[in-house]
Coordinates of C-alpha atoms in Angstrom, one line a residue:
M3 CA -0.1 -3.0 -87.5
I4 CA -1.0 -6.6 -87.9
A5 CA 0.7 -7.0 -91.2
M6 CA 4.2 -6.3 -89.9
P7 CA 4.6 -9.4 -87.6
H8 CA 3.2 -11.6 -90.4
L9 CA 5.6 -10.2 -92.9
L10 CA 8.5 -10.7 -90.5
F11 CA 7.3 -14.3 -89.7
L12 CA 7.1 -15.2 -93.4
T13 CA 10.5 -13.6 -94.0
V14 CA 12.1 -15.7 -91.2
V15 CA 10.5 -18.9 -92.5
F16 CA 11.7 -18.1 -96.0
A17 CA 15.2 -17.3 -94.7
A18 CA 15.3 -20.6 -92.7
G19 CA 14.4 -22.6 -95.8
L20 CA 16.9 -20.7 -97.9
I21 CA 19.7 -21.3 -95.3
A22 CA 18.7 -25.0 -95.1
W23 CA 19.0 -25.3 -98.9
I24 CA 22.3 -23.4 -99.0
L25 CA 23.7 -25.7 -96.3
D26 CA 22.7 -28.7 -98.4
L27 CA 20.8 -30.9 -95.8
N28 CA 21.2 -34.1 -97.8
R29 CA 22.9 -35.7 -94.9
W30 CA 19.5 -35.9 -93.1
D31 CA 16.4 -37.4 -94.4
T32 CA 13.8 -35.0 -95.9
P33 CA 11.2 -35.1 -93.2
T34 CA 13.8 -34.3 -90.5
A35 CA 15.2 -31.4 -92.5
V36 CA 11.8 -30.0 -93.3
A37 CA 10.6 -30.3 -89.7
G38 CA 13.8 -28.7 -88.4
T39 CA 13.4 -25.8 -90.9
I40 CA 9.8 -25.2 -89.9
V41 CA 10.5 -25.3 -86.2
A42 CA 13.5 -22.9 -86.6
G43 CA 11.3 -20.6 -88.6
L44 CA 8.4 -20.8 -86.1
G45 CA 10.7 -20.2 -83.2
A46 CA 12.3 -17.2 -84.8
G47 CA 8.9 -15.8 -85.9
V48 CA 7.5 -16.2 -82.4
F49 CA 10.6 -14.5 -80.9
L50 CA 10.3 -11.6 -83.4
G51 CA 6.6 -11.3 -82.7
V52 CA 7.1 -11.1 -78.9
W53 CA 10.0 -8.7 -79.3
L54 CA 8.1 -6.4 -81.6

């Protein structure tokens, strides 16, 4: 039971990073891009955790 939310969370974080890489975030500095990706992944992971 506890593994599924963690798996979904890690999948969302990976997907957020992949999307950020695909969109080529060179127009922002690296710390901003990394922080935005982490926050997006955490937010989506929390949403999925609450929803499930």
